[in-house]
Amino acid sequence: MNITFTTGAEDLDTKFWKEAEGVGLIGLKGHSSFGGLRASVYNAQTDAAIAALVHYMAEFERIYG
């Protein structure tokens, strides 16, 4: 399953996925035609990986929200 979302601002979307890559969270850049962001959370995804994404999202919101 892919979860699609945006920050509400294109520049923040770009900052989100670029900074995420810097902490090892890859593939969050949205579809090339639609933009935004997307997280793939298939059954094989570990609980630790999901927790890392949630933590990153909370920190991003705290800093830029």
mmCIF file with all atom_site columns, N, CA and C in Angstrom:
data_model
loop_
_atom_site.group_PDB
_atom_site.id
_atom_site.type_symbol
_atom_site.label_atom_id
_atom_site.label_alt_id
_atom_site.label_comp_id
_atom_site.label_asym_id
_atom_site.label_entity_id
_atom_site.label_seq_id
_atom_site.pdbx_PDB_ins_code
_atom_site.Cartn_x
_atom_site.Cartn_y
_atom_site.Cartn_z
_atom_site.occupancy
_atom_site.B_iso_or_equiv
_atom_site.pdbx_formal_charge
_atom_site.auth_seq_id
_atom_site.auth_comp_id
_atom_site.auth_asym_id
_atom_site.auth_atom_id
_atom_site.pdbx_PDB_model_num
ATOM 1   N N  . MET A 1 1  ? 0.844  -1.177 0.000   1.00 0.00 ? 1  MET A N  1
ATOM 2   C CA . MET A 1 1  ? 0.000  0.000  0.000   1.00 0.00 ? 1  MET A CA 1
ATOM 3   C C  . MET A 1 1  ? 0.883  1.232  0.000   1.00 0.00 ? 1  MET A C  1
ATOM 4   N N  . ASN A 1 2  ? 0.537  2.199  -0.805  1.00 0.00 ? 2  ASN A N  1
ATOM 5   C CA . ASN A 1 2  ? 1.209  3.494  -0.803  1.00 0.00 ? 2  ASN A CA 1
ATOM 6   C C  . ASN A 1 2  ? 0.296  4.512  -0.134  1.00 0.00 ? 2  ASN A C  1
ATOM 7   N N  . ILE A 1 3  ? 0.849  5.236  0.796   1.00 0.00 ? 3  ILE A N  1
ATOM 8   C CA . ILE A 1 3  ? 0.127  6.317  1.451   1.00 0.00 ? 3  ILE A CA 1
ATOM 9   C C  . ILE A 1 3  ? 0.628  7.615  0.832   1.00 0.00 ? 3  ILE A C  1
ATOM 10  N N  . THR A 1 4  ? -0.262 8.364  0.204   1.00 0.00 ? 4  THR A N  1
ATOM 11  C CA . THR A 1 4  ? 0.122  9.632  -0.412  1.00 0.00 ? 4  THR A CA 1
ATOM 12  C C  . THR A 1 4  ? -0.305 10.786 0.487   1.00 0.00 ? 4  THR A C  1
ATOM 13  N N  . PHE A 1 5  ? 0.529  11.829 0.500   1.00 0.00 ? 5  PHE A N  1
ATOM 14  C CA . PHE A 1 5  ? 0.252  12.991 1.347   1.00 0.00 ? 5  PHE A CA 1
ATOM 15  C C  . PHE A 1 5  ? 1.065  14.171 0.863   1.00 0.00 ? 5  PHE A C  1
ATOM 16  N N  . THR A 1 6  ? 0.759  15.344 1.367   1.00 0.00 ? 6  THR A N  1
ATOM 17  C CA . THR A 1 6  ? 1.540  16.550 1.094   1.00 0.00 ? 6  THR A CA 1
ATOM 18  C C  . THR A 1 6  ? 1.704  17.320 2.394   1.00 0.00 ? 6  THR A C  1
ATOM 19  N N  . THR A 1 7  ? 2.623  18.266 2.375   1.00 0.00 ? 7  THR A N  1
ATOM 20  C CA . THR A 1 7  ? 2.779  19.168 3.517   1.00 0.00 ? 7  THR A CA 1
ATOM 21  C C  . THR A 1 7  ? 1.876  20.382 3.366   1.00 0.00 ? 7  THR A C  1
ATOM 22  N N  . GLY A 1 8  ? 1.380  20.573 2.146   1.00 0.00 ? 8  GLY A N  1
ATOM 23  C CA . GLY A 1 8  ? 0.577  21.748 1.855   1.00 0.00 ? 8  GLY A CA 1
ATOM 24  C C  . GLY A 1 8  ? 1.343  22.815 1.098   1.00 0.00 ? 8  GLY A C  1
ATOM 25  N N  . ALA A 1 9  ? 2.648  22.594 0.935   1.00 0.00 ? 9  ALA A N  1
ATOM 26  C CA . ALA A 1 9  ? 3.487  23.538 0.194   1.00 0.00 ? 9  ALA A CA 1
ATOM 27  C C  . ALA A 1 9  ? 4.532  22.748 -0.584  1.00 0.00 ? 9  ALA A C  1
ATOM 28  N N  . GLU A 1 10 ? 4.626  23.026 -1.875  1.00 0.00 ? 10 GLU A N  1
ATOM 29  C CA . GLU A 1 10 ? 5.530  22.264 -2.742  1.00 0.00 ? 10 GLU A CA 1
ATOM 30  C C  . GLU A 1 10 ? 6.981  22.323 -2.265  1.00 0.00 ? 10 GLU A C  1
ATOM 31  N N  . ASP A 1 11 ? 7.427  23.499 -1.799  1.00 0.00 ? 11 ASP A N  1
ATOM 32  C CA . ASP A 1 11 ? 8.810  23.609 -1.336  1.00 0.00 ? 11 ASP A CA 1
ATOM 33  C C  . ASP A 1 11 ? 9.060  22.775 -0.089  1.00 0.00 ? 11 ASP A C  1
ATOM 34  N N  . LEU A 1 12 ? 8.060  22.681 0.794   1.00 0.00 ? 12 LEU A N  1
ATOM 35  C CA . LEU A 1 12 ? 8.198  21.841 1.985   1.00 0.00 ? 12 LEU A CA 1
ATOM 36  C C  . LEU A 1 12 ? 8.159  20.363 1.624   1.00 0.00 ? 12 LEU A C  1
ATOM 37  N N  . ASP A 1 13 ? 7.370  19.990 0.618   1.00 0.00 ? 13 ASP A N  1
ATOM 38  C CA . ASP A 1 13 ? 7.363  18.605 0.154   1.00 0.00 ? 13 ASP A CA 1
ATOM 39  C C  . ASP A 1 13 ? 8.768  18.201 -0.285  1.00 0.00 ? 13 ASP A C  1
ATOM 40  N N  . THR A 1 14 ? 9.417  19.067 -1.053  1.00 0.00 ? 14 THR A N  1
ATOM 41  C CA . THR A 1 14 ? 10.772 18.785 -1.528  1.00 0.00 ? 14 THR A CA 1
ATOM 42  C C  . THR A 1 14 ? 11.737 18.685 -0.361  1.00 0.00 ? 14 THR A C  1
ATOM 43  N N  . LYS A 1 15 ? 11.647 19.618 0.562   1.00 0.00 ? 15 LYS A N  1
ATOM 44  C CA . LYS A 1 15 ? 12.502 19.598 1.750   1.00 0.00 ? 15 LYS A CA 1
ATOM 45  C C  . LYS A 1 15 ? 12.274 18.314 2.544   1.00 0.00 ? 15 LYS A C  1
ATOM 46  N N  . PHE A 1 16 ? 11.005 17.889 2.641   1.00 0.00 ? 16 PHE A N  1
ATOM 47  C CA . PHE A 1 16 ? 10.665 16.680 3.393   1.00 0.00 ? 16 PHE A CA 1
ATOM 48  C C  . PHE A 1 16 ? 11.395 15.465 2.843   1.00 0.00 ? 16 PHE A C  1
ATOM 49  N N  . TRP A 1 17 ? 11.252 15.204 1.527   1.00 0.00 ? 17 TRP A N  1
ATOM 50  C CA . TRP A 1 17 ? 11.864 13.983 1.010   1.00 0.00 ? 17 TRP A CA 1
ATOM 51  C C  . TRP A 1 17 ? 13.375 14.076 0.921   1.00 0.00 ? 17 TRP A C  1
ATOM 52  N N  . LYS A 1 18 ? 13.909 15.271 0.668   1.00 0.00 ? 18 LYS A N  1
ATOM 53  C CA . LYS A 1 18 ? 15.364 15.408 0.606   1.00 0.00 ? 18 LYS A CA 1
ATOM 54  C C  . LYS A 1 18 ? 16.001 15.202 1.972   1.00 0.00 ? 18 LYS A C  1
ATOM 55  N N  . GLU A 1 19 ? 15.416 15.794 2.998   1.00 0.00 ? 19 GLU A N  1
ATOM 56  C CA . GLU A 1 19 ? 15.955 15.623 4.347   1.00 0.00 ? 19 GLU A CA 1
ATOM 57  C C  . GLU A 1 19 ? 15.741 14.194 4.836   1.00 0.00 ? 19 GLU A C  1
ATOM 58  N N  . ALA A 1 20 ? 14.649 13.575 4.424   1.00 0.00 ? 20 ALA A N  1
ATOM 59  C CA . ALA A 1 20 ? 14.385 12.176 4.796   1.00 0.00 ? 20 ALA A CA 1
ATOM 60  C C  . ALA A 1 20 ? 15.474 11.269 4.241   1.00 0.00 ? 20 ALA A C  1
ATOM 61  N N  . GLU A 1 21 ? 15.881 11.506 3.003   1.00 0.00 ? 21 GLU A N  1
ATOM 62  C CA . GLU A 1 21 ? 16.945 10.705 2.416   1.00 0.00 ? 21 GLU A CA 1
ATOM 63  C C  . GLU A 1 21 ? 18.230 10.830 3.231   1.00 0.00 ? 21 GLU A C  1
ATOM 64  N N  . GLY A 1 22 ? 18.455 12.011 3.798   1.00 0.00 ? 22 GLY A N  1
ATOM 65  C CA . GLY A 1 22 ? 19.642 12.244 4.617   1.00 0.00 ? 22 GLY A CA 1
ATOM 66  C C  . GLY A 1 22 ? 19.676 11.422 5.893   1.00 0.00 ? 22 GLY A C  1
ATOM 67  N N  . VAL A 1 23 ? 18.513 10.950 6.341   1.00 0.00 ? 23 VAL A N  1
ATOM 68  C CA . VAL A 1 23 ? 18.460 10.111 7.545   1.00 0.00 ? 23 VAL A CA 1
ATOM 69  C C  . VAL A 1 23 ? 18.107 8.666  7.199   1.00 0.00 ? 23 VAL A C  1
ATOM 70  N N  . GLY A 1 24 ? 18.236 8.325  5.911   1.00 0.00 ? 24 GLY A N  1
ATOM 71  C CA . GLY A 1 24 ? 18.056 6.941  5.508   1.00 0.00 ? 24 GLY A CA 1
ATOM 72  C C  . GLY A 1 24 ? 16.654 6.521  5.120   1.00 0.00 ? 24 GLY A C  1
ATOM 73  N N  . LEU A 1 25 ? 15.730 7.468  5.035   1.00 0.00 ? 25 LEU A N  1
ATOM 74  C CA . LEU A 1 25 ? 14.362 7.162  4.600   1.00 0.00 ? 25 LEU A CA 1
ATOM 75  C C  . LEU A 1 25 ? 14.271 7.517  3.126   1.00 0.00 ? 25 LEU A C  1
ATOM 76  N N  . ILE A 1 26 ? 14.225 6.503  2.276   1.00 0.00 ? 26 ILE A N  1
ATOM 77  C CA . ILE A 1 26 ? 14.282 6.740  0.832   1.00 0.00 ? 26 ILE A CA 1
ATOM 78  C C  . ILE A 1 26 ? 12.943 6.438  0.166   1.00 0.00 ? 26 ILE A C  1
ATOM 79  N N  . GLY A 1 27 ? 12.770 7.000  -1.017  1.00 0.00 ? 27 GLY A N  1
ATOM 80  C CA . GLY A 1 27 ? 11.593 6.703  -1.812  1.00 0.00 ? 27 GLY A CA 1
ATOM 81  C C  . GLY A 1 27 ? 10.338 7.447  -1.404  1.00 0.00 ? 27 GLY A C  1
ATOM 82  N N  . LEU A 1 28 ? 10.465 8.555  -0.696  1.00 0.00 ? 28 LEU A N  1
ATOM 83  C CA . LEU A 1 28 ? 9.286  9.302  -0.247  1.00 0.00 ? 28 LEU A CA 1
ATOM 84  C C  . LEU A 1 28 ? 8.821  10.356 -1.242  1.00 0.00 ? 28 LEU A C  1
ATOM 85  N N  . LYS A 1 29 ? 9.630  10.604 -2.258  1.00 0.00 ? 29 LYS A N  1
ATOM 86  C CA . LYS A 1 29 ? 9.225  11.576 -3.278  1.00 0.00 ? 29 LYS A CA 1
ATOM 87  C C  . LYS A 1 29 ? 8.000  11.037 -4.005  1.00 0.00 ? 29 LYS A C  1
ATOM 88  N N  . GLY A 1 30 ? 7.015  11.882 -4.191  1.00 0.00 ? 30 GLY A N  1
ATOM 89  C CA . GLY A 1 30 ? 5.765  11.480 -4.823  1.00 0.00 ? 30 GLY A CA 1
ATOM 90  C C  . GLY A 1 30 ? 5.914  11.136 -6.293  1.00 0.00 ? 30 GLY A C  1
ATOM 91  N N  . HIS A 1 31 ? 4.828  10.804 -6.906  1.00 0.00 ? 31 HIS A N  1
ATOM 92  C CA . HIS A 1 31 ? 4.785  10.429 -8.315  1.00 0.00 ? 31 HIS A CA 1
ATOM 93  C C  . HIS A 1 31 ? 5.210  11.604 -9.187  1.00 0.00 ? 31 HIS A C  1
ATOM 94  N N  . SER A 1 32 ? 5.944  11.325 -10.242 1.00 0.00 ? 32 SER A N  1
ATOM 95  C CA . SER A 1 32 ? 6.465  12.399 -11.098 1.00 0.00 ? 32 SER A CA 1
ATOM 96  C C  . SER A 1 32 ? 5.363  13.233 -11.749 1.00 0.00 ? 32 SER A C  1
ATOM 97  N N  . SER A 1 33 ? 4.208  12.654 -11.969 1.00 0.00 ? 33 SER A N  1
ATOM 98  C CA . SER A 1 33 ? 3.102  13.401 -12.591 1.00 0.00 ? 33 SER A CA 1
ATOM 99  C C  . SER A 1 33 ? 2.257  14.165 -11.583 1.00 0.00 ? 33 SER A C  1
ATOM 100 N N  . PHE A 1 34 ? 2.207  13.689 -10.355 1.00 0.00 ? 34 PHE A N  1
ATOM 101 C CA . PHE A 1 34 ? 1.287  14.269 -9.372  1.00 0.00 ? 34 PHE A CA 1
ATOM 102 C C  . PHE A 1 34 ? 1.977  14.989 -8.224  1.00 0.00 ? 34 PHE A C  1
ATOM 103 N N  . GLY A 1 35 ? 3.266  14.765 -8.054  1.00 0.00 ? 35 GLY A N  1
ATOM 104 C CA . GLY A 1 35 ? 3.999  15.424 -6.979  1.00 0.00 ? 35 GLY A CA 1
ATOM 105 C C  . GLY A 1 35 ? 3.640  14.892 -5.612  1.00 0.00 ? 35 GLY A C  1
ATOM 106 N N  . GLY A 1 36 ? 3.802  15.731 -4.620  1.00 0.00 ? 36 GLY A N  1
ATOM 107 C CA . GLY A 1 36 ? 3.512  15.326 -3.254  1.00 0.00 ? 36 GLY A CA 1
ATOM 108 C C  . GLY A 1 36 ? 4.515  14.323 -2.729  1.00 0.00 ? 36 GLY A C  1
ATOM 109 N N  . LEU A 1 37 ? 4.053  13.525 -1.803  1.00 0.00 ? 37 LEU A N  1
ATOM 110 C CA . LEU A 1 37 ? 4.891  12.546 -1.121  1.00 0.00 ? 37 LEU A CA 1
ATOM 111 C C  . LEU A 1 37 ? 4.147  11.225 -1.062  1.00 0.00 ? 37 LEU A C  1
ATOM 112 N N  . ARG A 1 38 ? 4.897  10.141 -0.898  1.00 0.00 ? 38 ARG A N  1
ATOM 113 C CA . ARG A 1 38 ? 4.246  8.850  -0.722  1.00 0.00 ? 38 ARG A CA 1
ATOM 114 C C  . ARG A 1 38 ? 5.160  7.925  0.064   1.00 0.00 ? 38 ARG A C  1
ATOM 115 N N  . ALA A 1 39 ? 4.549  7.162  0.929   1.00 0.00 ? 39 ALA A N  1
ATOM 116 C CA . ALA A 1 39 ? 5.275  6.177  1.728   1.00 0.00 ? 39 ALA A CA 1
ATOM 117 C C  . ALA A 1 39 ? 4.705  4.803  1.410   1.00 0.00 ? 39 ALA A C  1
ATOM 118 N N  . SER A 1 40 ? 5.581  3.875  1.086   1.00 0.00 ? 40 SER A N  1
ATOM 119 C CA . SER A 1 40 ? 5.163  2.504  0.824   1.00 0.00 ? 40 SER A CA 1
ATOM 120 C C  . SER A 1 40 ? 5.232  1.725  2.130   1.00 0.00 ? 40 SER A C  1
ATOM 121 N N  . VAL A 1 41 ? 4.109  1.191  2.545   1.00 0.00 ? 41 VAL A N  1
ATOM 122 C CA . VAL A 1 41 ? 4.049  0.457  3.817   1.00 0.00 ? 41 VAL A CA 1
ATOM 123 C C  . VAL A 1 41 ? 3.449  -0.936 3.577   1.00 0.00 ? 41 VAL A C  1
ATOM 124 N N  . TYR A 1 42 ? 4.147  -1.717 2.796   1.00 0.00 ? 42 TYR A N  1
ATOM 125 C CA . TYR A 1 42 ? 3.700  -3.068 2.492   1.00 0.00 ? 42 TYR A CA 1
ATOM 126 C C  . TYR A 1 42 ? 3.858  -3.975 3.707   1.00 0.00 ? 42 TYR A C  1
ATOM 127 N N  . ASN A 1 43 ? 3.253  -5.136 3.663   1.00 0.00 ? 43 ASN A N  1
ATOM 128 C CA . ASN A 1 43 ? 3.290  -6.089 4.779   1.00 0.00 ? 43 ASN A CA 1
ATOM 129 C C  . ASN A 1 43 ? 4.702  -6.418 5.229   1.00 0.00 ? 43 ASN A C  1
ATOM 130 N N  . ALA A 1 44 ? 5.645  -6.429 4.313   1.00 0.00 ? 44 ALA A N  1
ATOM 131 C CA . ALA A 1 44 ? 7.018  -6.779 4.658   1.00 0.00 ? 44 ALA A CA 1
ATOM 132 C C  . ALA A 1 44 ? 7.763  -5.653 5.375   1.00 0.00 ? 44 ALA A C  1
ATOM 133 N N  . GLN A 1 45 ? 7.173  -4.489 5.440   1.00 0.00 ? 45 GLN A N  1
ATOM 134 C CA . GLN A 1 45 ? 7.817  -3.355 6.110   1.00 0.00 ? 45 GLN A CA 1
ATOM 135 C C  . GLN A 1 45 ? 7.903  -3.650 7.605   1.00 0.00 ? 45 GLN A C  1
ATOM 136 N N  . THR A 1 46 ? 9.042  -3.374 8.192   1.00 0.00 ? 46 THR A N  1
ATOM 137 C CA . THR A 1 46 ? 9.224  -3.668 9.616   1.00 0.00 ? 46 THR A CA 1
ATOM 138 C C  . THR A 1 46 ? 8.579  -2.597 10.494  1.00 0.00 ? 46 THR A C  1
ATOM 139 N N  . ASP A 1 47 ? 8.257  -3.001 11.711  1.00 0.00 ? 47 ASP A N  1
ATOM 140 C CA . ASP A 1 47 ? 7.724  -2.045 12.678  1.00 0.00 ? 47 ASP A CA 1
ATOM 141 C C  . ASP A 1 47 ? 8.742  -0.934 12.940  1.00 0.00 ? 47 ASP A C  1
ATOM 142 N N  . ALA A 1 48 ? 10.013 -1.284 12.964  1.00 0.00 ? 48 ALA A N  1
ATOM 143 C CA . ALA A 1 48 ? 11.066 -0.292 13.213  1.00 0.00 ? 48 ALA A CA 1
ATOM 144 C C  . ALA A 1 48 ? 11.114 0.745  12.090  1.00 0.00 ? 48 ALA A C  1
ATOM 145 N N  . ALA A 1 49 ? 10.935 0.312  10.848  1.00 0.00 ? 49 ALA A N  1
ATOM 146 C CA . ALA A 1 49 ? 10.952 1.251  9.723   1.00 0.00 ? 49 ALA A CA 1
ATOM 147 C C  . ALA A 1 49 ? 9.767  2.206  9.799   1.00 0.00 ? 49 ALA A C  1
ATOM 148 N N  . ILE A 1 50 ? 8.611  1.678  10.148  1.00 0.00 ? 50 ILE A N  1
ATOM 149 C CA . ILE A 1 50 ? 7.424  2.534  10.290  1.00 0.00 ? 50 ILE A CA 1
ATOM 150 C C  . ILE A 1 50 ? 7.619  3.512  11.438  1.00 0.00 ? 50 ILE A C  1
ATOM 151 N N  . ALA A 1 51 ? 8.176  3.035  12.549  1.00 0.00 ? 51 ALA A N  1
ATOM 152 C CA . ALA A 1 51 ? 8.433  3.911  13.698  1.00 0.00 ? 51 ALA A CA 1
ATOM 153 C C  . ALA A 1 51 ? 9.410  5.018  13.319  1.00 0.00 ? 51 ALA A C  1
ATOM 154 N N  . ALA A 1 52 ? 10.424 4.690  12.517  1.00 0.00 ? 52 ALA A N  1
ATOM 155 C CA . ALA A 1 52 ? 11.396 5.701  12.074  1.00 0.00 ? 52 ALA A CA 1
ATOM 156 C C  . ALA A 1 52 ? 10.715 6.760  11.224  1.00 0.00 ? 52 ALA A C  1
ATOM 157 N N  . LEU A 1 53 ? 9.817  6.346  10.337  1.00 0.00 ? 53 LEU A N  1
ATOM 158 C CA . LEU A 1 53 ? 9.087  7.306  9.502   1.00 0.00 ? 53 LEU A CA 1
ATOM 159 C C  . LEU A 1 53 ? 8.195  8.197  10.359  1.00 0.00 ? 53 LEU A C  1
ATOM 160 N N  . VAL A 1 54 ? 7.472  7.610  11.290  1.00 0.00 ? 54 VAL A N  1
ATOM 161 C CA . VAL A 1 54 ? 6.594  8.386  12.171  1.00 0.00 ? 54 VAL A CA 1
ATOM 162 C C  . VAL A 1 54 ? 7.409  9.393  12.985  1.00 0.00 ? 54 VAL A C  1
ATOM 163 N N  . HIS A 1 55 ? 8.538  8.963  13.496  1.00 0.00 ? 55 HIS A N  1
ATOM 164 C CA . HIS A 1 55 ? 9.406  9.858  14.269  1.00 0.00 ? 55 HIS A CA 1
ATOM 165 C C  . HIS A 1 55 ? 9.903  11.015 13.388  1.00 0.00 ? 55 HIS A C  1
ATOM 166 N N  . TYR A 1 56 ? 10.336 10.686 12.178  1.00 0.00 ? 56 TYR A N  1
ATOM 167 C CA . TYR A 1 56 ? 10.811 11.720 11.259  1.00 0.00 ? 56 TYR A CA 1
ATOM 168 C C  . TYR A 1 56 ? 9.693  12.721 10.954  1.00 0.00 ? 56 TYR A C  1
ATOM 169 N N  . MET A 1 57 ? 8.503  12.215 10.697  1.00 0.00 ? 57 MET A N  1
ATOM 170 C CA . MET A 1 57 ? 7.372  13.099 10.380  1.00 0.00 ? 57 MET A CA 1
ATOM 171 C C  . MET A 1 57 ? 7.064  14.036 11.545  1.00 0.00 ? 57 MET A C  1
ATOM 172 N N  . ALA A 1 58 ? 7.103  13.511 12.757  1.00 0.00 ? 58 ALA A N  1
ATOM 173 C CA . ALA A 1 58 ? 6.830  14.335 13.942  1.00 0.00 ? 58 ALA A CA 1
ATOM 174 C C  . ALA A 1 58 ? 7.895  15.419 14.106  1.00 0.00 ? 58 ALA A C  1
ATOM 175 N N  . GLU A 1 59 ? 9.153  15.056 13.894  1.00 0.00 ? 59 GLU A N  1
ATOM 176 C CA . GLU A 1 59 ? 10.239 16.039 14.002  1.00 0.00 ? 59 GLU A CA 1
ATOM 177 C C  . GLU A 1 59 ? 10.144 17.094 12.905  1.00 0.00 ? 59 GLU A C  1
ATOM 178 N N  . PHE A 1 60 ? 9.812  16.666 11.707  1.00 0.00 ? 60 PHE A N  1
ATOM 179 C CA . PHE A 1 60 ? 9.660  17.610 10.598  1.00 0.00 ? 60 PHE A CA 1
ATOM 180 C C  . PHE A 1 60 ? 8.550  18.607 10.919  1.00 0.00 ? 60 PHE A C  1
ATOM 181 N N  . GLU A 1 61 ? 7.445  18.105 11.433  1.00 0.00 ? 61 GLU A N  1
ATOM 182 C CA . GLU A 1 61 ? 6.343  18.997 11.793  1.00 0.00 ? 61 GLU A CA 1
ATOM 183 C C  . GLU A 1 61 ? 6.737  19.944 12.912  1.00 0.00 ? 61 GLU A C  1
ATOM 184 N N  . ARG A 1 62 ? 7.479  19.439 13.900  1.00 0.00 ? 62 ARG A N  1
ATOM 185 C CA . ARG A 1 62 ? 7.915  20.288 15.008  1.00 0.00 ? 62 ARG A CA 1
ATOM 186 C C  . ARG A 1 62 ? 8.796  21.425 14.500  1.00 0.00 ? 62 ARG A C  1
ATOM 187 N N  . ILE A 1 63 ? 9.674  21.121 13.556  1.00 0.00 ? 63 ILE A N  1
ATOM 188 C CA . ILE A 1 63 ? 10.616 22.130 13.043  1.00 0.00 ? 63 ILE A CA 1
ATOM 189 C C  . ILE A 1 63 ? 9.948  23.075 12.046  1.00 0.00 ? 63 ILE A C  1
ATOM 190 N N  . TYR A 1 64 ? 9.169  22.530 11.119  1.00 0.00 ? 64 TYR A N  1
ATOM 191 C CA . TYR A 1 64 ? 8.635  23.330 10.005  1.00 0.00 ? 64 TYR A CA 1
ATOM 192 C C  . TYR A 1 64 ? 7.142  23.598 10.077  1.00 0.00 ? 64 TYR A C  1
ATOM 193 N N  . GLY A 1 65 ? 6.472  22.904 11.006  1.00 0.00 ? 65 GLY A N  1
ATOM 194 C CA . GLY A 1 65 ? 5.012  22.959 11.070  1.00 0.00 ? 65 GLY A CA 1
ATOM 195 C C  . GLY A 1 65 ? 4.462  24.260 11.437  1.00 0.00 ? 65 GLY A C  1
#
